[in-house]
PDB file of C-alpha atoms in Angstrom:
ATOM      1  CA  MET A   1      21.867 -28.368 -44.400  1.00  0.00           C
ATOM      2  CA  ASN A   2      24.857 -30.269 -45.754  1.00  0.00           C
ATOM      3  CA  PHE A   3      28.146 -29.163 -47.348  1.00  0.00           C
ATOM      4  CA  PHE A   4      26.686 -28.749 -50.827  1.00  0.00           C
ATOM      5  CA  GLU A   5      23.588 -26.909 -49.650  1.00  0.00           C
ATOM      6  CA  LEU A   6      25.754 -24.539 -47.604  1.00  0.00           C
ATOM      7  CA  ARG A   7      28.009 -23.890 -50.588  1.00  0.00           C
ATOM      8  CA  ASN A   8      25.018 -23.140 -52.824  1.00  0.00           C
ATOM      9  CA  ALA A   9      23.344 -20.926 -50.214  1.00  0.00           C
ATOM     10  CA  LEU A  10      26.499 -18.858 -49.667  1.00  0.00           C
ATOM     11  CA  LYS A  11      27.103 -18.640 -53.413  1.00  0.00           C
ATOM     12  CA  GLY A  12      23.519 -17.442 -53.846  1.00  0.00           C
ATOM     13  CA  LEU A  13      24.287 -14.662 -51.375  1.00  0.00           C
ATOM     14  CA  GLY A  14      27.390 -13.713 -53.377  1.00  0.00           C
ATOM     15  CA  TYR A  15      30.024 -15.396 -51.199  1.00  0.00           C
ATOM     16  CA  GLN A  16      32.070 -18.114 -52.855  1.00  0.00           C
ATOM     17  CA  LEU A  17      34.439 -20.007 -50.570  1.00  0.00           C
ATOM     18  CA  SER A  18      37.014 -22.533 -51.658  1.00  0.00           C
ATOM     19  CA  ASN A  19      36.255 -26.175 -50.880  1.00  0.00           C
ATOM     20  CA  ALA A  20      39.005 -26.124 -48.243  1.00  0.00           C
ATOM     21  CA  ALA A  21      37.562 -23.052 -46.502  1.00  0.00           C
ATOM     22  CA  LEU A  22      34.035 -24.427 -46.721  1.00  0.00           C
ATOM     23  CA  SER A  23      35.180 -27.760 -45.288  1.00  0.00           C
ATOM     24  CA  SER A  24      36.701 -25.908 -42.332  1.00  0.00           C
ATOM     25  CA  VAL A  25      33.410 -24.109 -41.733  1.00  0.00           C
ATOM     26  CA  VAL A  26      31.409 -27.333 -41.892  1.00  0.00           C
ATOM     27  CA  LEU A  27      33.828 -29.139 -39.580  1.00  0.00           C
ATOM     28  CA  ARG A  28      33.587 -26.280 -37.098  1.00  0.00           C
ATOM     29  CA  TYR A  29      29.805 -25.872 -37.111  1.00  0.00           C
ATOM     30  CA  HIS A  30      28.198 -29.229 -37.990  1.00  0.00           C
ATOM     31  CA  ASN A  31      26.125 -31.164 -35.490  1.00  0.00           C
ATOM     32  CA  LYS A  32      26.376 -34.861 -34.602  1.00  0.00           C
ATOM     33  CA  LYS A  33      24.414 -35.742 -37.751  1.00  0.00           C
ATOM     34  CA  GLY A  34      26.938 -33.877 -39.886  1.00  0.00           C
ATOM     35  CA  THR A  35      24.477 -31.182 -40.858  1.00  0.00           C
ATOM     36  CA  ILE A  36      24.070 -27.488 -40.066  1.00  0.00           C
ATOM     37  CA  SER A  37      20.899 -26.111 -38.483  1.00  0.00           C
ATOM     38  CA  PHE A  38      19.207 -22.951 -39.734  1.00  0.00           C
ATOM     39  CA  ASP A  39      20.296 -20.991 -36.630  1.00  0.00           C
ATOM     40  CA  THR A  40      23.880 -22.070 -37.195  1.00  0.00           C
ATOM     41  CA  PHE A  41      23.593 -21.163 -40.883  1.00  0.00           C
ATOM     42  CA  ILE A  42      22.637 -17.618 -39.887  1.00  0.00           C
ATOM     43  CA  GLN A  43      25.702 -17.433 -37.619  1.00  0.00           C
ATOM     44  CA  ILE A  44      27.895 -18.645 -40.474  1.00  0.00           C
ATOM     45  CA  VAL A  45      26.458 -16.071 -42.872  1.00  0.00           C
ATOM     46  CA  VAL A  46      27.123 -13.234 -40.426  1.00  0.00           C
ATOM     47  CA  ARG A  47      30.709 -14.406 -39.883  1.00  0.00           C
ATOM     48  CA  VAL A  48      31.349 -14.811 -43.603  1.00  0.00           C
ATOM     49  CA  ILE A  49      29.985 -11.341 -44.386  1.00  0.00           C
ATOM     50  CA  VAL A  50      32.113  -9.706 -41.692  1.00  0.00           C
ATOM     51  CA  MET A  51      35.217 -11.640 -42.716  1.00  0.00           C
ATOM     52  CA  PHE A  52      34.775 -10.830 -46.432  1.00  0.00           C
ATOM     53  CA  ASP A  53      34.198  -7.143 -45.645  1.00  0.00           C
ATOM     54  CA  THR A  54      37.215  -6.997 -43.343  1.00  0.00           C
ATOM     55  CA  PHE A  55      39.396  -8.765 -45.897  1.00  0.00           C
ATOM     56  CA  GLN A  56      38.305  -6.426 -48.693  1.00  0.00           C
ATOM     57  CA  LYS A  57      39.002  -3.353 -46.541  1.00  0.00           C
ATOM     58  CA  ASN A  58      42.549  -4.606 -46.020  1.00  0.00           C
ATOM     59  CA  SER A  59      43.116  -5.895 -49.546  1.00  0.00           C
ATOM     60  CA  THR A  60      46.521  -4.895 -50.868  1.00  0.00           C
ATOM     61  CA  ASP A  61      45.465  -4.863 -54.528  1.00  0.00           C
ATOM     62  CA  SER A  62      41.942  -3.942 -55.610  1.00  0.00           C
ATOM     63  CA  ARG A  63      42.497  -5.611 -59.003  1.00  0.00           C
ATOM     64  CA  SER A  64      43.298  -8.961 -57.406  1.00  0.00           C
ATOM     65  CA  PRO A  65      41.599  -9.114 -53.994  1.00  0.00           C
ATOM     66  CA  LYS A  66      43.198 -12.391 -52.946  1.00  0.00           C
ATOM     67  CA  LYS A  67      45.720 -10.879 -50.544  1.00  0.00           C
ATOM     68  CA  ALA A  68      45.340  -8.548 -47.611  1.00  0.00           C
ATOM     69  CA  THR A  69      47.656  -6.992 -45.062  1.00  0.00           C
ATOM     70  CA  PHE A  70      46.696  -6.925 -41.385  1.00  0.00           C
ATOM     71  CA  THR A  71      48.396  -5.820 -38.230  1.00  0.00           C
ATOM     72  CA  LEU A  72      48.126  -8.296 -35.373  1.00  0.00           C
ATOM     73  CA  ASP A  73      45.548  -6.091 -33.661  1.00  0.00           C
ATOM     74  CA  GLN A  74      43.452  -5.862 -36.826  1.00  0.00           C
ATOM     75  CA  PHE A  75      43.573  -9.626 -37.280  1.00  0.00           C
ATOM     76  CA  ILE A  76      42.554 -10.323 -33.685  1.00  0.00           C
ATOM     77  CA  ASP A  77      39.784  -7.745 -33.860  1.00  0.00           C
ATOM     78  CA  ALA A  78      38.493  -9.153 -37.160  1.00  0.00           C
ATOM     79  CA  THR A  79      38.464 -12.758 -36.011  1.00  0.00           C
ATOM     80  CA  LEU A  80      37.156 -12.307 -32.479  1.00  0.00           C
ATOM     81  CA  THR A  81      34.444  -9.693 -32.871  1.00  0.00           C
ATOM     82  CA  VAL A  82      31.908 -11.926 -34.578  1.00  0.00           C
TER      83      VAL A  82
END
């Protein structure tokens, strides 16, 4: 799976990431061929779901869910538990 396939697969699941965020994911998880295996894709999906849910729970404005407020403990818990 390449960058574009990952973007389309996540979008199909209802999760749209910016190109910058998606690039970070691909850089973190790609193999030596520059692609992402199916097993790794599943890991990415789980992380994205948890991160979106956590962000939405801490969103400061339900009308514009582009900002969230976290305590340090909440941030560490959200980023390390997946």
